[in-house]
Structure formats: structure tokens, C-alpha cells
CSV table of C-alpha atoms and ligand atoms in Angstrom, one decimal:
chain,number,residue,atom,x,y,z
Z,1,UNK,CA,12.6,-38.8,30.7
Z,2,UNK,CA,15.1,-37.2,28.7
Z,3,UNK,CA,14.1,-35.4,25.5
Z,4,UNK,CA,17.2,-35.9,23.4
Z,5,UNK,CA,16.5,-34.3,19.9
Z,6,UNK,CA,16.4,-36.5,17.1
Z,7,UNK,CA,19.2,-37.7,15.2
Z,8,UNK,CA,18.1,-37.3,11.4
Z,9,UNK,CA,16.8,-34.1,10.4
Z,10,UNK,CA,15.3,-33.8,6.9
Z,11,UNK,CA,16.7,-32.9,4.0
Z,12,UNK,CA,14.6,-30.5,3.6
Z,13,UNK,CA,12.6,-28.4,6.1
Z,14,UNK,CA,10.0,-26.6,3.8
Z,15,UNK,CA,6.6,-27.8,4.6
Z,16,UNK,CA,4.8,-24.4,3.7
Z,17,UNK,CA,1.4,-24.5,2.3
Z,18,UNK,CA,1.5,-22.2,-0.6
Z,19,UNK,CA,4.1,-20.9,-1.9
Z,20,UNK,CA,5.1,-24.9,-1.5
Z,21,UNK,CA,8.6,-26.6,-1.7
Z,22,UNK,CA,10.1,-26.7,-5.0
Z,23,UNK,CA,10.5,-30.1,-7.0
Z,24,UNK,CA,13.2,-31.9,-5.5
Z,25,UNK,CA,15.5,-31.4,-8.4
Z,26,UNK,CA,14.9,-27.7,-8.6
Z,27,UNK,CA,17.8,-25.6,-9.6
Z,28,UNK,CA,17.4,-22.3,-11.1
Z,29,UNK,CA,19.9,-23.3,-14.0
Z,30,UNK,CA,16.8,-25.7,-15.1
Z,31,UNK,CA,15.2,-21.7,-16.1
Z,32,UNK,CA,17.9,-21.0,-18.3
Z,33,UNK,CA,15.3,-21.7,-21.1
Z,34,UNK,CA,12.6,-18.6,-20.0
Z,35,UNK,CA,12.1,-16.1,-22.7
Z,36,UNK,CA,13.3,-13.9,-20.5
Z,37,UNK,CA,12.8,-9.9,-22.5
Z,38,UNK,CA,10.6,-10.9,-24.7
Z,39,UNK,CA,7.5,-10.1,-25.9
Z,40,UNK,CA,4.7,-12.6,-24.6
Z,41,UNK,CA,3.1,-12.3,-27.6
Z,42,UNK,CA,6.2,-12.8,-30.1
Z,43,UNK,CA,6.0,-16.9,-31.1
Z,44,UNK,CA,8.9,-17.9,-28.2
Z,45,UNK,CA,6.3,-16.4,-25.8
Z,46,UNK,CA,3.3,-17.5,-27.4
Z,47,UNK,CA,4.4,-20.9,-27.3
Z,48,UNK,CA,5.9,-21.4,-23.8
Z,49,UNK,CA,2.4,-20.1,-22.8
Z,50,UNK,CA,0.2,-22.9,-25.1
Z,51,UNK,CA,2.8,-25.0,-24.1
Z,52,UNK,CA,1.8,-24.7,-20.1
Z,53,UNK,CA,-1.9,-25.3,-20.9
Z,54,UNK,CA,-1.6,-28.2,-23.0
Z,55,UNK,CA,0.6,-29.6,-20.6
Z,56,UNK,CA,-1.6,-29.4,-17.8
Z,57,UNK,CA,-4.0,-30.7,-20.1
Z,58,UNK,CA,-2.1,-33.8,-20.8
Z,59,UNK,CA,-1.2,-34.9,-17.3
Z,60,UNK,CA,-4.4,-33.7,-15.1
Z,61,UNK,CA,-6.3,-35.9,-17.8
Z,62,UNK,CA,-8.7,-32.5,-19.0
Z,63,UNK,CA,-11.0,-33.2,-22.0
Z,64,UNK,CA,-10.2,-32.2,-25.3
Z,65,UNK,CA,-13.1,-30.0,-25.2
Z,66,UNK,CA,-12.4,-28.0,-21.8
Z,67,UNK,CA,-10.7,-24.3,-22.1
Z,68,UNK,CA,-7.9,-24.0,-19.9
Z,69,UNK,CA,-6.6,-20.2,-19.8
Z,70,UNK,CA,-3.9,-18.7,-17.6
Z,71,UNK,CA,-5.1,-15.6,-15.9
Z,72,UNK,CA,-4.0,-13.1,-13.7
Z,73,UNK,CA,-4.0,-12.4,-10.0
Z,74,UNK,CA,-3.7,-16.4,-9.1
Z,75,UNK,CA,-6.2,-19.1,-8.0
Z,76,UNK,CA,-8.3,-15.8,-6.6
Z,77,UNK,CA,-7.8,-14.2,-10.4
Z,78,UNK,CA,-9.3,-17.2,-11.5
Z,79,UNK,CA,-12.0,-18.2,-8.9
Z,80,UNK,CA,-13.1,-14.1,-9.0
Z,81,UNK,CA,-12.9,-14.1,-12.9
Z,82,UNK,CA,-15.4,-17.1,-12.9
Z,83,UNK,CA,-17.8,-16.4,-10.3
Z,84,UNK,CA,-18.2,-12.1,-11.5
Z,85,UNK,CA,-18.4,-13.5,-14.9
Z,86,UNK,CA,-21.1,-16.9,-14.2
Z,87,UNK,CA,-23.1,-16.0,-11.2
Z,88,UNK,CA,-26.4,-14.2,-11.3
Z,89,UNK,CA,-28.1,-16.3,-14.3
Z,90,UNK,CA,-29.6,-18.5,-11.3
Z,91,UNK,CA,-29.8,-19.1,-8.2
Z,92,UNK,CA,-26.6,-19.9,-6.3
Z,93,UNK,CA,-24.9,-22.2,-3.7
Z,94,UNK,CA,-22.0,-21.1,-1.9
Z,95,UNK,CA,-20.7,-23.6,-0.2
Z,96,UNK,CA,-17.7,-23.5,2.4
Z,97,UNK,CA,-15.7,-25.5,5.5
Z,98,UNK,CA,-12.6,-22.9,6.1
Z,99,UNK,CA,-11.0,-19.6,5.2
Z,100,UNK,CA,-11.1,-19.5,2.1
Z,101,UNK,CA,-14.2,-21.1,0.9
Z,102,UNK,CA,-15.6,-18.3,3.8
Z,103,UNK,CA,-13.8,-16.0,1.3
Z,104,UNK,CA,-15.7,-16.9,-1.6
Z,105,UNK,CA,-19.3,-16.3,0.4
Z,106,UNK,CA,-18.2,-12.9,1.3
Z,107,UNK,CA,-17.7,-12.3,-2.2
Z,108,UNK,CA,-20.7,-13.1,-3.2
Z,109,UNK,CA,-22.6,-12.1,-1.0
Z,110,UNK,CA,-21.6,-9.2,0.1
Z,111,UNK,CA,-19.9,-7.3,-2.8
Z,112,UNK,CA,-21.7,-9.3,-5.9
Z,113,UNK,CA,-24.7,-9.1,-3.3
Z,114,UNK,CA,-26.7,-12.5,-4.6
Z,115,UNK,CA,-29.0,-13.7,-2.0
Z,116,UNK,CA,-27.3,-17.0,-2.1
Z,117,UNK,CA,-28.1,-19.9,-0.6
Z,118,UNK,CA,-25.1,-21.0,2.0
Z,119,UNK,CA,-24.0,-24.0,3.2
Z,120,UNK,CA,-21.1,-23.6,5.7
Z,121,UNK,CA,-19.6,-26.8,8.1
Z,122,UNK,CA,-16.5,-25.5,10.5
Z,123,UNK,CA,-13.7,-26.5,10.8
Z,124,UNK,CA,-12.7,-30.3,10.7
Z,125,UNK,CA,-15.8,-30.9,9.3
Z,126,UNK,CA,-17.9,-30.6,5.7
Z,127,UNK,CA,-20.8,-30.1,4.2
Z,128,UNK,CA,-23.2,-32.8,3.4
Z,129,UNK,CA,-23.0,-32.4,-0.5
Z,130,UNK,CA,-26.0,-34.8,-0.9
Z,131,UNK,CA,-28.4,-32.3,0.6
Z,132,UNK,CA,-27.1,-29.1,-2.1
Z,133,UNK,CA,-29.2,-28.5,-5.1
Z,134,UNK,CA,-27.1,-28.7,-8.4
Z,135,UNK,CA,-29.6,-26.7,-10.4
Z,136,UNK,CA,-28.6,-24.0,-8.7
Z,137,UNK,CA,-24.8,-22.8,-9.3
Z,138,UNK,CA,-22.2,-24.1,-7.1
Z,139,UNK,CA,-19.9,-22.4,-5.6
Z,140,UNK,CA,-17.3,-24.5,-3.1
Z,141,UNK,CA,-13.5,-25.4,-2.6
Z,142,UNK,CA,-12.5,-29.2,-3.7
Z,143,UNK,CA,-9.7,-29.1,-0.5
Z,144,UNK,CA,-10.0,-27.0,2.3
Z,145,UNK,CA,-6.4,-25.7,2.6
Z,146,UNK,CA,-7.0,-24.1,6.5
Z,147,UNK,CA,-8.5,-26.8,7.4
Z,148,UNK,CA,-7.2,-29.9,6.0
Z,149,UNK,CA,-10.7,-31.1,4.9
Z,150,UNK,CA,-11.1,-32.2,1.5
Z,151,UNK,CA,-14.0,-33.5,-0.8
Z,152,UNK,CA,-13.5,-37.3,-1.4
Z,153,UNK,CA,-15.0,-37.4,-4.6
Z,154,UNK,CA,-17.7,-35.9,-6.8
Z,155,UNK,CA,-20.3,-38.2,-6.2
Z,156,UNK,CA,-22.9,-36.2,-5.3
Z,157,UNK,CA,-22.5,-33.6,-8.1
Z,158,UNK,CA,-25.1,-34.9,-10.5
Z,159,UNK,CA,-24.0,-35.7,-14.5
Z,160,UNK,CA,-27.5,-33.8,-15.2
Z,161,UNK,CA,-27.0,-31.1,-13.0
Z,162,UNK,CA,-28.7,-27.5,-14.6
Z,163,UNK,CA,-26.5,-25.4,-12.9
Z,164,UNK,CA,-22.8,-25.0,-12.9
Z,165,UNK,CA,-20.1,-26.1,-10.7
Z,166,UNK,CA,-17.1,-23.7,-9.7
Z,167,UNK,CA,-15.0,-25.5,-8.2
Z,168,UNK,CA,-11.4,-23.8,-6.3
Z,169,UNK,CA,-9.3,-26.5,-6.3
Z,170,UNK,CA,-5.6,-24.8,-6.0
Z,171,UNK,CA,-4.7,-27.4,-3.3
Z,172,UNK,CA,-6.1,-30.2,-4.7
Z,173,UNK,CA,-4.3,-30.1,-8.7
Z,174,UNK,CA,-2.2,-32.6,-9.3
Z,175,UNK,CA,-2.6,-33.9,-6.0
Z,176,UNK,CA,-5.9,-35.5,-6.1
Z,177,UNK,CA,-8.5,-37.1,-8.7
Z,178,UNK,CA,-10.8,-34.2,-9.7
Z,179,UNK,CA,-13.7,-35.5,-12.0
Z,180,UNK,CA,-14.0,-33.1,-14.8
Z,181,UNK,CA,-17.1,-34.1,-16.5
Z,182,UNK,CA,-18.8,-32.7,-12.8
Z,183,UNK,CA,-16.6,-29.5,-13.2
Z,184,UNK,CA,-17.8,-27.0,-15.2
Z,185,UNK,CA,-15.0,-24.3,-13.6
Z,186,UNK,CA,-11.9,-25.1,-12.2
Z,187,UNK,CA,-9.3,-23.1,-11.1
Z,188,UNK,CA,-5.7,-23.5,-9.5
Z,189,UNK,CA,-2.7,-21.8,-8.7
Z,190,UNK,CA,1.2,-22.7,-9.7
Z,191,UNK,CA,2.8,-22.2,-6.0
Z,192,UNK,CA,1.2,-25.3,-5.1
Z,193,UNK,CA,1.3,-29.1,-5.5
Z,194,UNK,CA,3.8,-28.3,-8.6
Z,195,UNK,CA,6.0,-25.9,-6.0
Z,196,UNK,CA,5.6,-23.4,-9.3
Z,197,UNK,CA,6.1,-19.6,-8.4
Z,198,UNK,CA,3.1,-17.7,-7.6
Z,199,UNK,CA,1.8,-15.4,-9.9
Z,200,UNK,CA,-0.9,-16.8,-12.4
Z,201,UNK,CA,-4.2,-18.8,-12.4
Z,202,UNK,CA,-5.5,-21.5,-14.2
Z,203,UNK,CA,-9.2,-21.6,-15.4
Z,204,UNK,CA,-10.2,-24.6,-17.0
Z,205,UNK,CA,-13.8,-24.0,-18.1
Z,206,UNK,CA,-16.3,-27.5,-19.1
Z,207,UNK,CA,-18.1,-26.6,-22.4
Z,208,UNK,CA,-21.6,-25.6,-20.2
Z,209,UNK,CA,-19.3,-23.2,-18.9
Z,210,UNK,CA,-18.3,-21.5,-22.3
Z,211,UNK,CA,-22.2,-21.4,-23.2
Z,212,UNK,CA,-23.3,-19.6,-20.2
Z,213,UNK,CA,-20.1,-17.1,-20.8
Z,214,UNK,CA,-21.3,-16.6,-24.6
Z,215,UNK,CA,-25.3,-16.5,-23.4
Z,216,UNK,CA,-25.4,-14.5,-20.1
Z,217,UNK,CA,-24.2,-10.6,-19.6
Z,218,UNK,CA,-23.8,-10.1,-15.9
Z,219,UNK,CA,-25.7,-7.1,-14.6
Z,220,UNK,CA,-22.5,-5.5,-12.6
Z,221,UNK,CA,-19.2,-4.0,-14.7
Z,222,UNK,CA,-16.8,-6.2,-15.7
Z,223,UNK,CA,-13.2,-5.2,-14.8
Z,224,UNK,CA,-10.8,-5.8,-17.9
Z,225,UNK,CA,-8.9,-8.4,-16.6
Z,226,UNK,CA,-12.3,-10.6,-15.5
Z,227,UNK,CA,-13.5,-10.0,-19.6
Z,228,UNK,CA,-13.6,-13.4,-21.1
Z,229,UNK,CA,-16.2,-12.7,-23.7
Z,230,UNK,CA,-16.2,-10.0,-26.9
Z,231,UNK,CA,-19.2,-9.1,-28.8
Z,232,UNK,CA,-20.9,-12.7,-26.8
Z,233,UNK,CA,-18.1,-14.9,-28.0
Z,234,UNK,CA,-15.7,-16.2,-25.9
Z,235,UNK,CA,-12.3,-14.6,-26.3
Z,236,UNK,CA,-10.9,-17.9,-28.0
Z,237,UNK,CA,-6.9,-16.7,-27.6
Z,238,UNK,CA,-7.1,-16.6,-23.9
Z,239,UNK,CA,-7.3,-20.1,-23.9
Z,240,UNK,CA,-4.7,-20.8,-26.4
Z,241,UNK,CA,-2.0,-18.3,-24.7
Z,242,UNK,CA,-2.7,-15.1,-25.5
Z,243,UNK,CA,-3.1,-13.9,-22.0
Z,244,UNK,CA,-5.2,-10.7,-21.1
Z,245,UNK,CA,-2.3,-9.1,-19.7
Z,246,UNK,CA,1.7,-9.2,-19.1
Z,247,UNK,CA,2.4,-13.0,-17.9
Z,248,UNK,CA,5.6,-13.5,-16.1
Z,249,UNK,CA,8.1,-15.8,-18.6
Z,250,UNK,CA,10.3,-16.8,-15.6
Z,251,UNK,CA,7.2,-18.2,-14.1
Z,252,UNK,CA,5.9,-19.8,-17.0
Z,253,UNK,CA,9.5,-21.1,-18.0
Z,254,UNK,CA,9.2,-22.8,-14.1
Z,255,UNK,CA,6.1,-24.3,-14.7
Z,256,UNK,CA,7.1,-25.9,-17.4
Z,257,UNK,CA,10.4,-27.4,-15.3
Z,258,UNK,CA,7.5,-29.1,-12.9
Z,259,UNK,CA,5.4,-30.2,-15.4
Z,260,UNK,CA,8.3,-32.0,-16.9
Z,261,UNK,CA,9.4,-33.2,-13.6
Z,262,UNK,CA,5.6,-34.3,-13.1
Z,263,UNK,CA,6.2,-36.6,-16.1
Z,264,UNK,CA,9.2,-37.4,-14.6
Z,265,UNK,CA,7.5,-38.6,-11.6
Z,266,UNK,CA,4.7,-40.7,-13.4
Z,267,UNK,CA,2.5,-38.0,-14.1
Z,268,UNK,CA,-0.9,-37.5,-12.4
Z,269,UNK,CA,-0.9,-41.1,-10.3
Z,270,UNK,CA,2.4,-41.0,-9.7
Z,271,UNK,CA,1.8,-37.5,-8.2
Z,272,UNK,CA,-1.3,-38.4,-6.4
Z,273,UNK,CA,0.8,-41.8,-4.7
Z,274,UNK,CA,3.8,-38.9,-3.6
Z,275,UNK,CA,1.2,-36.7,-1.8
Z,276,UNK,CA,-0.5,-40.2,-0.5
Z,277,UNK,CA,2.5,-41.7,0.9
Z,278,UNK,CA,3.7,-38.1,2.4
Z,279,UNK,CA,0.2,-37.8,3.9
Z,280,UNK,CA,0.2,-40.9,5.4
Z,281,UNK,CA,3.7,-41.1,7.3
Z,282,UNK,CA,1.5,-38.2,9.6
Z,283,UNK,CA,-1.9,-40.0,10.0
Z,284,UNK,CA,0.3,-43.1,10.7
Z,285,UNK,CA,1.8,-41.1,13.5
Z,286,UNK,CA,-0.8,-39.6,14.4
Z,287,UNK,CA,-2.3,-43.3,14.7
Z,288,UNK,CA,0.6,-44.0,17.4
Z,289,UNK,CA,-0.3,-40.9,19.3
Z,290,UNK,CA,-2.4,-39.6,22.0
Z,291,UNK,CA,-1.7,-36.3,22.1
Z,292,UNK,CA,-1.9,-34.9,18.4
Z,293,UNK,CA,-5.1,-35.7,15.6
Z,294,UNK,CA,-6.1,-35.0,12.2
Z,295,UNK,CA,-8.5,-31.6,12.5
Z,296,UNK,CA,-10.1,-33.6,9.6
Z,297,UNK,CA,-12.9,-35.5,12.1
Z,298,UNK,CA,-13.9,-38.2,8.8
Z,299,UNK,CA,-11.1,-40.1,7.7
Z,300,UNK,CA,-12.3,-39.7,4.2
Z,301,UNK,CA,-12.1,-36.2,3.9
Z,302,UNK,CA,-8.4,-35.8,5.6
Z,303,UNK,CA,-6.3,-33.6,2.8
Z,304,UNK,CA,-3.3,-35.6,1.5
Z,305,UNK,CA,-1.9,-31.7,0.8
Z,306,UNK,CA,-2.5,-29.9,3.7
Z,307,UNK,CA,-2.4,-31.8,6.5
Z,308,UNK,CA,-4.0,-29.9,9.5
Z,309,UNK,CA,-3.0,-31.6,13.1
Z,310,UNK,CA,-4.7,-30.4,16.7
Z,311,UNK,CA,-2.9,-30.8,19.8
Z,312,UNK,CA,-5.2,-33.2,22.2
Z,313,UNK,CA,-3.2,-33.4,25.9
Z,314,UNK,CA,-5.3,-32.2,28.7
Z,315,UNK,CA,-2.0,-30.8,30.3
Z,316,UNK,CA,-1.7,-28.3,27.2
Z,317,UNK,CA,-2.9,-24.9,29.3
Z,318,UNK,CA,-3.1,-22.2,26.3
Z,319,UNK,CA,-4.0,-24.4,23.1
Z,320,UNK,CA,-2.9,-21.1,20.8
Z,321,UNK,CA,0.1,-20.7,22.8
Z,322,UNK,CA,1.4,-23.9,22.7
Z,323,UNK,CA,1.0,-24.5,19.1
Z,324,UNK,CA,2.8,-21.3,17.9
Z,325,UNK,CA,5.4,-22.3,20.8
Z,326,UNK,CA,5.7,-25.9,19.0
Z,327,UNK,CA,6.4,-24.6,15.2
Z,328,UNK,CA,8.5,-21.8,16.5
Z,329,UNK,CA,10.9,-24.2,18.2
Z,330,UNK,CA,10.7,-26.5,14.8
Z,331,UNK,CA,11.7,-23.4,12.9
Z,332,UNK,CA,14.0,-22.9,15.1
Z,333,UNK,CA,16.2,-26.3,14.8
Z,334,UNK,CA,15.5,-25.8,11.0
Z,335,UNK,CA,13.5,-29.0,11.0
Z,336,UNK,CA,10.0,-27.3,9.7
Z,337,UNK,CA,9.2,-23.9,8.2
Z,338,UNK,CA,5.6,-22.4,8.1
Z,339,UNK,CA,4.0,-25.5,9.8
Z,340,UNK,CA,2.0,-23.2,12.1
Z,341,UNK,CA,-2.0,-23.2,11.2
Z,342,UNK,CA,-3.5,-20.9,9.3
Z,343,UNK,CA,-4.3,-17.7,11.1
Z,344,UNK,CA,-8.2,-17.7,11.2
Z,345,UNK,CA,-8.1,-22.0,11.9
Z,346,UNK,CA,-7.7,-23.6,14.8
Z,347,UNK,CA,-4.9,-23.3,17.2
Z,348,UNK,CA,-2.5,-26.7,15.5
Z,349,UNK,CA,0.0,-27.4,13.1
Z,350,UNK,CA,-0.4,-27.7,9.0
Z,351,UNK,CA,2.4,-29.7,6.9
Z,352,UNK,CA,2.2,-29.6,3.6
Z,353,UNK,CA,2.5,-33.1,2.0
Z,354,UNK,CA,1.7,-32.1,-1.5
Z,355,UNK,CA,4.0,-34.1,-4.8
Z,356,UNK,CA,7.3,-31.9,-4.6
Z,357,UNK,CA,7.3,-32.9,-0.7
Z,358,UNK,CA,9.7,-35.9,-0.2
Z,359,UNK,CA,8.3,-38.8,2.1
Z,360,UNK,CA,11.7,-39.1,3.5
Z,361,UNK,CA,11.7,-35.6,5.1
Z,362,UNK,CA,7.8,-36.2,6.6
Z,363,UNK,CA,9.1,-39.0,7.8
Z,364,UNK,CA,12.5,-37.0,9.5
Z,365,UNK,CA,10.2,-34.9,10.7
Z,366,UNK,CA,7.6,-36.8,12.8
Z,367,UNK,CA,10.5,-38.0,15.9
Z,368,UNK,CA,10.7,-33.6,15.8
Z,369,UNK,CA,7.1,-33.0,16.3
Z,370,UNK,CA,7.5,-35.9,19.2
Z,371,UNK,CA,11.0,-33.9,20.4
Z,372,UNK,CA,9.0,-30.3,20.3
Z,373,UNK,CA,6.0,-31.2,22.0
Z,374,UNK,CA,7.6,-33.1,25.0
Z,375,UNK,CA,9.8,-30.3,24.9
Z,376,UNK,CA,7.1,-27.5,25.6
Z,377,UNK,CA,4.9,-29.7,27.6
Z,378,UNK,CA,8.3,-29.4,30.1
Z,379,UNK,CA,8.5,-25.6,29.3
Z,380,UNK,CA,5.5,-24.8,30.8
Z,381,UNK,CA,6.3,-25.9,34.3
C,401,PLP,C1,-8.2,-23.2,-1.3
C,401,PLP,C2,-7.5,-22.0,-1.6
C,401,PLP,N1,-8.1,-21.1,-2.4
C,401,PLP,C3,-7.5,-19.9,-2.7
C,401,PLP,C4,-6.2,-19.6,-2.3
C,401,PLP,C5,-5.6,-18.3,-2.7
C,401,PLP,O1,-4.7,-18.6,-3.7
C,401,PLP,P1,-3.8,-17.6,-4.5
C,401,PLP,O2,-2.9,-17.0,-3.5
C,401,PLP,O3,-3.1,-18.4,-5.5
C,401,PLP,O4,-4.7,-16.6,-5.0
C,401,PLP,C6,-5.5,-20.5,-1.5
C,401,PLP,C7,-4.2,-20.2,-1.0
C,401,PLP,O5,-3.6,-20.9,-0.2
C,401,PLP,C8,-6.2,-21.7,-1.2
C,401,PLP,O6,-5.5,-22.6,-0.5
């Protein structure tokens, strides 16, 4: 049979999972507005900064009574800021399906070195959340970015719960409903479901947080840039914009272009439907298909953000090779960048299908993936 490459390409190839594809109506005019040379801490700066957090507020639906600060280093500024600053006061749960929830156990582990319960599922699959004990802290990842494995819902997380949830969700914001009331820490990164530049994290701390910052001193040294309390009060500014350190303005300035675009969009559901629908057109071809899967094995916990795919012919002789072989020749036509899996998952694909992601270009893109992998199926003789 012929393989005669598709017709329609998309729009636009980026499918990256982190830093992801812009909003569609990005255009670096729409940053004319940074406070670019100034002073973070003059009023201009001061604002733009409250102005991100009370925007994220607004749309991801946060209580009133939640901090939300931006921090350094990104969504591992934030998730390292929380667990060096919480952990210790009890016992812990670290709980983890992929790379970088693996991340967070080594962590804790080995260089805060708590003798930590952990609860660890690989790849493709999770871990039972019914059978953790939420009176110990919690340590886990609401979506499994390597993997494509996410947490339907918070069910299991108990409302009277004694310990404390930290929860990484960088790939789930804005993408998916996270229940804040069984969130105690939260944390996310721009680059992601907004398509924001990479440089910041956001810690969003429930109010059982704030009194286990203000009533616990941690027994190992605090780096500056992980110091959220003073004298055993919270440090009240960091939450309202006065960061610890130098924020980037052109960064802020472009989160505040995708929030607005976010509103534009229909705010949080109408985010949440984008990523749905995007999701979908590949788990409806994957449907259709013998030869490619979800690496998500439960359909409830498949990622509507990163969408992780396996390769399933029996004719496929090097799994690793063929996959890397598949994206390459995808990059190639310009069709998809950065689909290929995560370097420490399984040999496959992973399209991003977060909000900035148009369904029209997933759907452009699935007669390539058909194209590709007839085409190296052929190519190995
Ligand atoms: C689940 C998860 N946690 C943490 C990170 C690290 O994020 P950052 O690079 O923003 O620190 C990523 C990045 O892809 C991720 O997907």
C-alpha cells in the first residue's frame, strides 16, 4: 500500500510538554506592557505581581483564605520550598507513578533523609490512594507528566485528614478540576497549560498549611530563598507580591497575557473542555487503532495534558528505536516537535494537549502519526 503523506498539516506543530505552545494569539507585541527596567518592588512592579496571583486566584476558583505566592526556581522552587519547609512534624507519605513524583522521594528520602513511608506504581499505572494514610503528610503529583497518568479526583483525600497534602500539580493547573479544600500545598509552574515562560512557581498554601509554617521549625537549615516564615510568622508580602528575590517582569507581563486570554477562553471550564476535546481527538484514535495505546492502563486516570501513547505491533523489532525513529521523522516534516517520551519512561510518544493546544492541529496531526508509523514499519525491512 502506498503511504502518501497527509494532506493537511497543522497549523501549528508544537506539542512540547513543558515549556508548552504559546496561546494561540500570542504575539510578543501583546508584552509591550512589562515593566520592563524597573524595580519589582516600585508600585508598577508590585502590582503586575499581585495582579498574577489574584488572577490565578480568580479563575482556578482558590479560596479567599488560601496564600498563593510566586517563588523562585519553578514548580521544583515551589514543591522543594514546601516539602524542606512542612515535612518532618510527622510522619510522611511520598507517593509517586513517574519521573518526577520518583523525584520528589529521592528528595526526601535521601537528602531530607525522613524514613518515609513510599507508595510507588510504574508506569501506566497509580497508586491505590484509598490504601494511604492522610494523617501522615502527603507527598504526591496530581498528573504524572512522564507518564500520562493522572489522579481522577480527590476522593480519597479525607476533609478530616491530620496531616497535610502537597500536592505538584504543574501539569494539571488550569487544565483539570483540583479540589482545594483537600489541598493544603499546591504548586505549579507558568510554561505549562498557560504556555507562560518558565521561570517562576506558584505556591498556593490551604490555611492548615500557614499554621504548620507559623508552628513547626524544621530541624535542617533553611536556604533563603525556601524562608517563608520570620520570627514564626508567615512572611505575609510573599503572598501579596513582594517576592523573595528578582522576579522576571517579561515573564510576569506574559502571564498576565494568558491569564487574560484564559478569560478569554471561558476561564477554568472553558480551559478544562480545550484540553478535553484535544485529549480526546488521540484516545479517539487511538480507539480506531491496533497498533498504538494510551500508557495510561485505567481510562480514568489518562492525562488530558500529557498524553503518553505506546507503540503495540508485534512487528516493531527495537520498541526504543522505533519510537525515537517515529518523532524524528514527525519533526522532521515539521508536523510535531518534542513528541518523543520522556527520557526515563517508556519507549512511546507524549503530545501535549494542554488549553493553548488547538484541537484542530491534534486532529492534523493524527493521519501523521498513521503516515510515520507505516512509514518506519516499511523502513525496517
Ligand atoms: C509533574 C512535574 N513536576 C515538576 C516538573 C518540573 O517543573 P519545573 O521545570 O517547572 O521546575 C515538571 C516538568 O515538566 C512536571 O511535569
Amino acid at each position: 500500500m502506498a503511504n502518501n503523506a497527509p494532506a493537511s498539516r497543522p497549523a501549528n506543530p508544537r506539542f512540547s510538554s513543558g515549556p508548552c505552545a504559546k496561546i494561540p494569539t500570542f504575539e510578543l507585541s501583546k508584552l509591550s506592557d512589562a515593566a520592563l527596567g524597573r524595580s519589582h518592588r516600585a508600585a508598577i512592579g508590585k502590582e503586575k505581581l499581585k495582579a498574577a496571583i489574584e488572577e490565578t486566584r480568580d479563575i482556578l476558583g482558590i479560596p479567599a483564605d488560601y496564600k498563593i505566592g510566586i517563588v523562585p526556581a519553578s514548580d521544583t522552587g515551589a514543591v522543594e520550598m514546601a516539602m524542606w519547609s512542612l515535612l518532618g512534624a510527622r510522619k510522611a507519605t511520598m507517593v509517586a507513578w513517574e519521573s518526577f513524583g520518583s523525584g520528589w522521594v529521592s528528595d526526601v528520602v535521601k537528602q531530607l533523609k525522613i524514613d518515609a513511608e513510599v507508595k510507588e506504581a510504574g508506569y501506566g499505572e497509580i497508586v491505590d490512594f484509598t490504601t494511604v494514610d492522610f494523617n501522615t503528610d502527603v507527598v504526591f503529583t496530581w498528573n504524572g507528566t512522564t507518564s500520562g497518568v493522572r489522579l481522577p479526583n480527590g476522593d480519597a483525600i479525607p476533609a478530616d485528614r491530620e496531616g497535610l497534602t502537597i500536592c505538584d500539580a504543574t501539569s494539571a493547573a488550569f487544565a483539570q478540576d483540583l479540589p482545594w479544600d483537600k489541598l493544603d500545598v499546591t504548586t505549579f509552574s507558568w510554561q505549562k497549560v498557560m504556555g507562560g515562560e518558565a521561570a517562576h512557581g506558584m505556591l498556593i498554601l490551604s490555611p492548615r498549611a500557614v499554621e504548620r509554617l507559623e508552628s513547626y521549625t524544621p530541624a535542617w537549615p533553611m536556604p533563603k530563598i525556601f524562608r517563608m516564615t520570620k520570627g514564626g510568622k508567615l512572611i505575609d508580602g510573599i503572598f501579596k507580591g513582594e517576592t523573595i528575590n528578582t522576579p522576571s517582569m517579561l515573564a510576569v507581563e506574559d502571564y498576565l497575557v494568558a491569564l487574560d486570554w484564559a478569560r478569554e477562553v471561558g476561564g477554568l471550564t472553558g480551559l478544562m473542555a480545550r484540553a478535553d476535546a484535544n485529549a480526546k481527538v488521540i484516545w479517539d484514535f487511538c480507539e480506531q487503532k491496533d497498533w498504538i495505546a494510551n500508557l495510561a492502563v485505567d481510562p480514568a486516570t489518562r492525562s488530558n495534558t500529557s498524553v503518553c501513547l505506546k507503540f503495540t505491533d508485534d512487528r516493531i523489532q527495537d520498541g526504543a528505536a522505533f519510537a525515537k525513529a517515529v518523532a524524528k521523522r514527525l519533526e522532521a516534516e515539521g508536523v510535531a516537535l518534542d513528541i518523543g517520551a520522556y527520557r526515563d519512561a517508556p519507549a512511546g510518544l507524549r503530545i501535549w494537549c494542554g488549553a493553548t493546544v488547538q484541537t484542530a492541529d491534534v486532529e492534523a496531526l493524527m493521519p501523521w502519526l498513521e503516515y510515520a508509523f507505516e512509514a518506519e514499519i516499511a523502513a525496517q525491512g
